Amino acid sequence: MKNKIVKLGFIAAAAMNIGGVLFFSRLFTNTAINEADPVVMSNFGLLMIVVWGLAYLGAAFIKSNIRWLAAVFAVEKLVYVVAWLAWFFQNSLSNVYNADMFAGVFFSIYGLNDLIFMLFFIWVFKSQSKLAKSTI
């Protein structure tokens, strides 16, 4: 059952990254997201988020221990959570909503989404670590 939860969690992370970016950016045409954070959320940055989503999707189908891969994913999510918090405290969310509702919703939720999946990846790392110790 735990393997199924891990697989579904990785698929959900992939869906959020890929689907979320494509939906909220309107297939990379929503310039309000780019303008609100031109460094992290440039079209290149958004494309890299999609690429991370593809990596999560690939990881969902690995049958062996993926604890260190999960650790890398947790660190990656931590970077985005910190970037989101820094952005959140230095910018006006209402200005983004005024520019575009999709961009406003995107900036409202992306850091929370990344926090949830960061915790999931940490859980995978820890549970896989326990599994590895029990087989030694």
JSON list of C-alpha atoms in Angstrom, two decimals:
[
{"chain": "A", "resi": 1, "resn": "MET", "atom": "CA", "xyz": [0.00, 0.00, 0.00]},
{"chain": "A", "resi": 2, "resn": "LYS", "atom": "CA", "xyz": [2.84, 2.41, 0.86]},
{"chain": "A", "resi": 3, "resn": "ASN", "atom": "CA", "xyz": [4.38, 1.94, -2.62]},
{"chain": "A", "resi": 4, "resn": "LYS", "atom": "CA", "xyz": [1.05, 2.86, -4.20]},
{"chain": "A", "resi": 5, "resn": "ILE", "atom": "CA", "xyz": [0.81, 6.01, -2.04]},
{"chain": "A", "resi": 6, "resn": "VAL", "atom": "CA", "xyz": [4.35, 7.00, -3.04]},
{"chain": "A", "resi": 7, "resn": "LYS", "atom": "CA", "xyz": [3.60, 6.43, -6.72]},
{"chain": "A", "resi": 8, "resn": "LEU", "atom": "CA", "xyz": [0.34, 8.40, -6.56]},
{"chain": "A", "resi": 9, "resn": "GLY", "atom": "CA", "xyz": [2.07, 11.19, -4.63]},
{"chain": "A", "resi": 10, "resn": "PHE", "atom": "CA", "xyz": [4.73, 11.54, -7.30]},
{"chain": "A", "resi": 11, "resn": "ILE", "atom": "CA", "xyz": [2.06, 11.53, -10.02]},
{"chain": "A", "resi": 12, "resn": "ALA", "atom": "CA", "xyz": [0.13, 14.22, -8.12]},
{"chain": "A", "resi": 13, "resn": "ALA", "atom": "CA", "xyz": [3.29, 16.34, -7.79]},
{"chain": "A", "resi": 14, "resn": "ALA", "atom": "CA", "xyz": [3.85, 15.97, -11.53]},
{"chain": "A", "resi": 15, "resn": "ALA", "atom": "CA", "xyz": [0.26, 16.90, -12.31]},
{"chain": "A", "resi": 16, "resn": "MET", "atom": "CA", "xyz": [0.44, 19.99, -10.13]},
{"chain": "A", "resi": 17, "resn": "ASN", "atom": "CA", "xyz": [3.70, 21.17, -11.70]},
{"chain": "A", "resi": 18, "resn": "ILE", "atom": "CA", "xyz": [2.80, 20.41, -15.29]},
{"chain": "A", "resi": 19, "resn": "GLY", "atom": "CA", "xyz": [-0.94, 21.08, -15.19]},
{"chain": "A", "resi": 20, "resn": "GLY", "atom": "CA", "xyz": [-0.69, 24.02, -12.82]},
{"chain": "A", "resi": 21, "resn": "VAL", "atom": "CA", "xyz": [1.90, 25.87, -14.88]},
{"chain": "A", "resi": 22, "resn": "LEU", "atom": "CA", "xyz": [0.18, 25.19, -18.18]},
{"chain": "A", "resi": 23, "resn": "PHE", "atom": "CA", "xyz": [-3.24, 26.16, -16.82]},
{"chain": "A", "resi": 24, "resn": "PHE", "atom": "CA", "xyz": [-2.35, 29.30, -14.86]},
{"chain": "A", "resi": 25, "resn": "SER", "atom": "CA", "xyz": [0.18, 30.54, -17.42]},
{"chain": "A", "resi": 26, "resn": "ARG", "atom": "CA", "xyz": [-2.32, 29.84, -20.19]},
{"chain": "A", "resi": 27, "resn": "LEU", "atom": "CA", "xyz": [0.29, 27.79, -22.01]},
{"chain": "A", "resi": 28, "resn": "PHE", "atom": "CA", "xyz": [3.03, 30.37, -21.25]},
{"chain": "A", "resi": 29, "resn": "THR", "atom": "CA", "xyz": [1.06, 33.34, -22.59]},
{"chain": "A", "resi": 30, "resn": "ASN", "atom": "CA", "xyz": [0.05, 34.91, -19.25]},
{"chain": "A", "resi": 31, "resn": "THR", "atom": "CA", "xyz": [2.56, 37.75, -18.97]},
{"chain": "A", "resi": 32, "resn": "ALA", "atom": "CA", "xyz": [1.16, 38.84, -15.59]},
{"chain": "A", "resi": 33, "resn": "ILE", "atom": "CA", "xyz": [2.94, 35.88, -13.96]},
{"chain": "A", "resi": 34, "resn": "ASN", "atom": "CA", "xyz": [6.22, 36.83, -15.67]},
{"chain": "A", "resi": 35, "resn": "GLU", "atom": "CA", "xyz": [5.85, 40.48, -14.69]},
{"chain": "A", "resi": 36, "resn": "ALA", "atom": "CA", "xyz": [5.06, 39.69, -11.05]},
{"chain": "A", "resi": 37, "resn": "ASP", "atom": "CA", "xyz": [8.30, 37.69, -10.66]},
{"chain": "A", "resi": 38, "resn": "PRO", "atom": "CA", "xyz": [10.52, 38.07, -13.73]},
{"chain": "A", "resi": 39, "resn": "VAL", "atom": "CA", "xyz": [13.35, 35.99, -12.26]},
{"chain": "A", "resi": 40, "resn": "VAL", "atom": "CA", "xyz": [11.71, 32.86, -10.84]},
{"chain": "A", "resi": 41, "resn": "MET", "atom": "CA", "xyz": [8.56, 32.91, -12.98]},
{"chain": "A", "resi": 42, "resn": "SER", "atom": "CA", "xyz": [9.91, 33.92, -16.36]},
{"chain": "A", "resi": 43, "resn": "ASN", "atom": "CA", "xyz": [8.74, 31.65, -19.16]},
{"chain": "A", "resi": 44, "resn": "PHE", "atom": "CA", "xyz": [12.05, 29.82, -18.82]},
{"chain": "A", "resi": 45, "resn": "GLY", "atom": "CA", "xyz": [11.44, 29.43, -15.08]},
{"chain": "A", "resi": 46, "resn": "LEU", "atom": "CA", "xyz": [7.92, 28.15, -15.73]},
{"chain": "A", "resi": 47, "resn": "LEU", "atom": "CA", "xyz": [9.28, 25.70, -18.29]},
{"chain": "A", "resi": 48, "resn": "MET", "atom": "CA", "xyz": [11.77, 24.41, -15.71]},
{"chain": "A", "resi": 49, "resn": "ILE", "atom": "CA", "xyz": [8.89, 23.84, -13.29]},
{"chain": "A", "resi": 50, "resn": "VAL", "atom": "CA", "xyz": [7.27, 21.69, -15.98]},
{"chain": "A", "resi": 51, "resn": "VAL", "atom": "CA", "xyz": [10.57, 19.82, -16.40]},
{"chain": "A", "resi": 52, "resn": "TRP", "atom": "CA", "xyz": [10.66, 19.13, -12.64]},
{"chain": "A", "resi": 53, "resn": "GLY", "atom": "CA", "xyz": [7.13, 17.79, -13.04]},
{"chain": "A", "resi": 54, "resn": "LEU", "atom": "CA", "xyz": [8.36, 15.42, -15.70]},
{"chain": "A", "resi": 55, "resn": "ALA", "atom": "CA", "xyz": [11.10, 14.27, -13.30]},
{"chain": "A", "resi": 56, "resn": "TYR", "atom": "CA", "xyz": [8.46, 13.54, -10.63]},
{"chain": "A", "resi": 57, "resn": "LEU", "atom": "CA", "xyz": [6.45, 11.60, -13.19]},
{"chain": "A", "resi": 58, "resn": "GLY", "atom": "CA", "xyz": [9.49, 9.55, -14.13]},
{"chain": "A", "resi": 59, "resn": "ALA", "atom": "CA", "xyz": [10.26, 8.88, -10.46]},
{"chain": "A", "resi": 60, "resn": "ALA", "atom": "CA", "xyz": [6.73, 7.57, -9.93]},
{"chain": "A", "resi": 61, "resn": "PHE", "atom": "CA", "xyz": [7.59, 4.52, -12.00]},
{"chain": "A", "resi": 62, "resn": "ILE", "atom": "CA", "xyz": [10.91, 3.63, -10.37]},
{"chain": "A", "resi": 63, "resn": "LYS", "atom": "CA", "xyz": [10.51, 0.34, -8.51]},
{"chain": "A", "resi": 64, "resn": "SER", "atom": "CA", "xyz": [13.68, 0.54, -6.39]},
{"chain": "A", "resi": 65, "resn": "ASN", "atom": "CA", "xyz": [14.58, 2.75, -3.45]},
{"chain": "A", "resi": 66, "resn": "ILE", "atom": "CA", "xyz": [14.28, 6.42, -4.39]},
{"chain": "A", "resi": 67, "resn": "ARG", "atom": "CA", "xyz": [15.12, 7.99, -1.03]},
{"chain": "A", "resi": 68, "resn": "TRP", "atom": "CA", "xyz": [17.95, 10.21, -2.33]},
{"chain": "A", "resi": 69, "resn": "LEU", "atom": "CA", "xyz": [15.92, 11.30, -5.31]},
{"chain": "A", "resi": 70, "resn": "ALA", "atom": "CA", "xyz": [13.11, 12.23, -2.92]},
{"chain": "A", "resi": 71, "resn": "ALA", "atom": "CA", "xyz": [15.65, 14.20, -0.86]},
{"chain": "A", "resi": 72, "resn": "VAL", "atom": "CA", "xyz": [16.69, 16.17, -3.95]},
{"chain": "A", "resi": 73, "resn": "PHE", "atom": "CA", "xyz": [13.03, 16.86, -4.72]},
{"chain": "A", "resi": 74, "resn": "ALA", "atom": "CA", "xyz": [12.49, 18.06, -1.12]},
{"chain": "A", "resi": 75, "resn": "VAL", "atom": "CA", "xyz": [15.40, 20.49, -1.43]},
{"chain": "A", "resi": 76, "resn": "GLU", "atom": "CA", "xyz": [14.07, 21.73, -4.77]},
{"chain": "A", "resi": 77, "resn": "LYS", "atom": "CA", "xyz": [10.67, 22.35, -3.20]},
{"chain": "A", "resi": 78, "resn": "LEU", "atom": "CA", "xyz": [12.32, 24.14, -0.25]},
{"chain": "A", "resi": 79, "resn": "VAL", "atom": "CA", "xyz": [13.97, 26.54, -2.71]},
{"chain": "A", "resi": 80, "resn": "TYR", "atom": "CA", "xyz": [10.58, 27.38, -4.23]},
{"chain": "A", "resi": 81, "resn": "VAL", "atom": "CA", "xyz": [8.94, 27.78, -0.82]},
{"chain": "A", "resi": 82, "resn": "VAL", "atom": "CA", "xyz": [11.66, 30.23, 0.25]},
{"chain": "A", "resi": 83, "resn": "ALA", "atom": "CA", "xyz": [11.40, 32.08, -3.08]},
{"chain": "A", "resi": 84, "resn": "TRP", "atom": "CA", "xyz": [7.62, 32.27, -2.66]},
{"chain": "A", "resi": 85, "resn": "LEU", "atom": "CA", "xyz": [7.87, 33.59, 0.91]},
{"chain": "A", "resi": 86, "resn": "ALA", "atom": "CA", "xyz": [10.44, 36.20, -0.12]},
{"chain": "A", "resi": 87, "resn": "TRP", "atom": "CA", "xyz": [8.20, 37.27, -2.99]},
{"chain": "A", "resi": 88, "resn": "PHE", "atom": "CA", "xyz": [5.11, 37.26, -0.80]},
{"chain": "A", "resi": 89, "resn": "PHE", "atom": "CA", "xyz": [6.65, 39.60, 1.79]},
{"chain": "A", "resi": 90, "resn": "GLN", "atom": "CA", "xyz": [8.10, 42.00, -0.80]},
{"chain": "A", "resi": 91, "resn": "ASN", "atom": "CA", "xyz": [5.17, 42.29, -3.21]},
{"chain": "A", "resi": 92, "resn": "SER", "atom": "CA", "xyz": [1.47, 43.04, -3.28]},
{"chain": "A", "resi": 93, "resn": "LEU", "atom": "CA", "xyz": [-0.73, 40.08, -4.05]},
{"chain": "A", "resi": 94, "resn": "SER", "atom": "CA", "xyz": [-3.65, 42.42, -4.72]},
{"chain": "A", "resi": 95, "resn": "ASN", "atom": "CA", "xyz": [-1.65, 44.09, -7.52]},
{"chain": "A", "resi": 96, "resn": "VAL", "atom": "CA", "xyz": [-1.22, 40.70, -9.16]},
{"chain": "A", "resi": 97, "resn": "TYR", "atom": "CA", "xyz": [-4.94, 39.95, -8.83]},
{"chain": "A", "resi": 98, "resn": "ASN", "atom": "CA", "xyz": [-5.68, 43.36, -10.38]},
{"chain": "A", "resi": 99, "resn": "ALA", "atom": "CA", "xyz": [-3.43, 42.49, -13.32]},
{"chain": "A", "resi": 100, "resn": "ASP", "atom": "CA", "xyz": [-4.83, 38.98, -13.81]},
{"chain": "A", "resi": 101, "resn": "MET", "atom": "CA", "xyz": [-6.95, 36.65, -11.69]},
{"chain": "A", "resi": 102, "resn": "PHE", "atom": "CA", "xyz": [-5.11, 33.51, -12.87]},
{"chain": "A", "resi": 103, "resn": "ALA", "atom": "CA", "xyz": [-1.77, 35.06, -11.90]},
{"chain": "A", "resi": 104, "resn": "GLY", "atom": "CA", "xyz": [-3.20, 36.10, -8.53]},
{"chain": "A", "resi": 105, "resn": "VAL", "atom": "CA", "xyz": [-4.43, 32.59, -7.78]},
{"chain": "A", "resi": 106, "resn": "PHE", "atom": "CA", "xyz": [-1.11, 31.16, -8.97]},
{"chain": "A", "resi": 107, "resn": "PHE", "atom": "CA", "xyz": [0.90, 33.36, -6.58]},
{"chain": "A", "resi": 108, "resn": "SER", "atom": "CA", "xyz": [-1.59, 32.67, -3.77]},
{"chain": "A", "resi": 109, "resn": "ILE", "atom": "CA", "xyz": [-1.14, 28.91, -3.92]},
{"chain": "A", "resi": 110, "resn": "TYR", "atom": "CA", "xyz": [2.15, 27.90, -5.47]},
{"chain": "A", "resi": 111, "resn": "GLY", "atom": "CA", "xyz": [4.19, 28.19, -2.27]},
{"chain": "A", "resi": 112, "resn": "LEU", "atom": "CA", "xyz": [1.65, 26.25, -0.23]},
{"chain": "A", "resi": 113, "resn": "ASN", "atom": "CA", "xyz": [1.53, 23.58, -2.90]},
{"chain": "A", "resi": 114, "resn": "ASP", "atom": "CA", "xyz": [5.32, 23.33, -2.86]},
{"chain": "A", "resi": 115, "resn": "LEU", "atom": "CA", "xyz": [5.34, 23.14, 0.95]},
{"chain": "A", "resi": 116, "resn": "ILE", "atom": "CA", "xyz": [2.89, 20.23, 0.91]},
{"chain": "A", "resi": 117, "resn": "PHE", "atom": "CA", "xyz": [4.92, 18.33, -1.67]},
{"chain": "A", "resi": 118, "resn": "MET", "atom": "CA", "xyz": [8.17, 19.17, 0.14]},
{"chain": "A", "resi": 119, "resn": "LEU", "atom": "CA", "xyz": [6.72, 17.47, 3.23]},
{"chain": "A", "resi": 120, "resn": "PHE", "atom": "CA", "xyz": [5.62, 14.52, 1.10]},
{"chain": "A", "resi": 121, "resn": "PHE", "atom": "CA", "xyz": [9.12, 14.14, -0.37]},
{"chain": "A", "resi": 122, "resn": "ILE", "atom": "CA", "xyz": [10.64, 14.31, 3.13]},
{"chain": "A", "resi": 123, "resn": "TRP", "atom": "CA", "xyz": [8.22, 11.58, 4.23]},
{"chain": "A", "resi": 124, "resn": "VAL", "atom": "CA", "xyz": [9.26, 9.44, 1.24]},
{"chain": "A", "resi": 125, "resn": "PHE", "atom": "CA", "xyz": [12.93, 10.00, 2.08]},
{"chain": "A", "resi": 126, "resn": "LYS", "atom": "CA", "xyz": [12.41, 9.03, 5.72]},
{"chain": "A", "resi": 127, "resn": "SER", "atom": "CA", "xyz": [10.21, 6.03, 4.99]},
{"chain": "A", "resi": 128, "resn": "GLN", "atom": "CA", "xyz": [12.62, 4.78, 2.32]},
{"chain": "A", "resi": 129, "resn": "SER", "atom": "CA", "xyz": [15.51, 5.27, 4.76]},
{"chain": "A", "resi": 130, "resn": "LYS", "atom": "CA", "xyz": [13.77, 3.07, 7.33]},
{"chain": "A", "resi": 131, "resn": "LEU", "atom": "CA", "xyz": [13.08, 0.47, 4.64]},
{"chain": "A", "resi": 132, "resn": "ALA", "atom": "CA", "xyz": [16.74, 0.46, 3.58]},
{"chain": "A", "resi": 133, "resn": "LYS", "atom": "CA", "xyz": [17.91, 0.00, 7.20]},
{"chain": "A", "resi": 134, "resn": "SER", "atom": "CA", "xyz": [15.54, -2.89, 7.78]},
{"chain": "A", "resi": 135, "resn": "THR", "atom": "CA", "xyz": [16.93, -4.78, 4.77]},
{"chain": "A", "resi": 136, "resn": "ILE", "atom": "CA", "xyz": [20.57, -4.50, 5.88]}
]
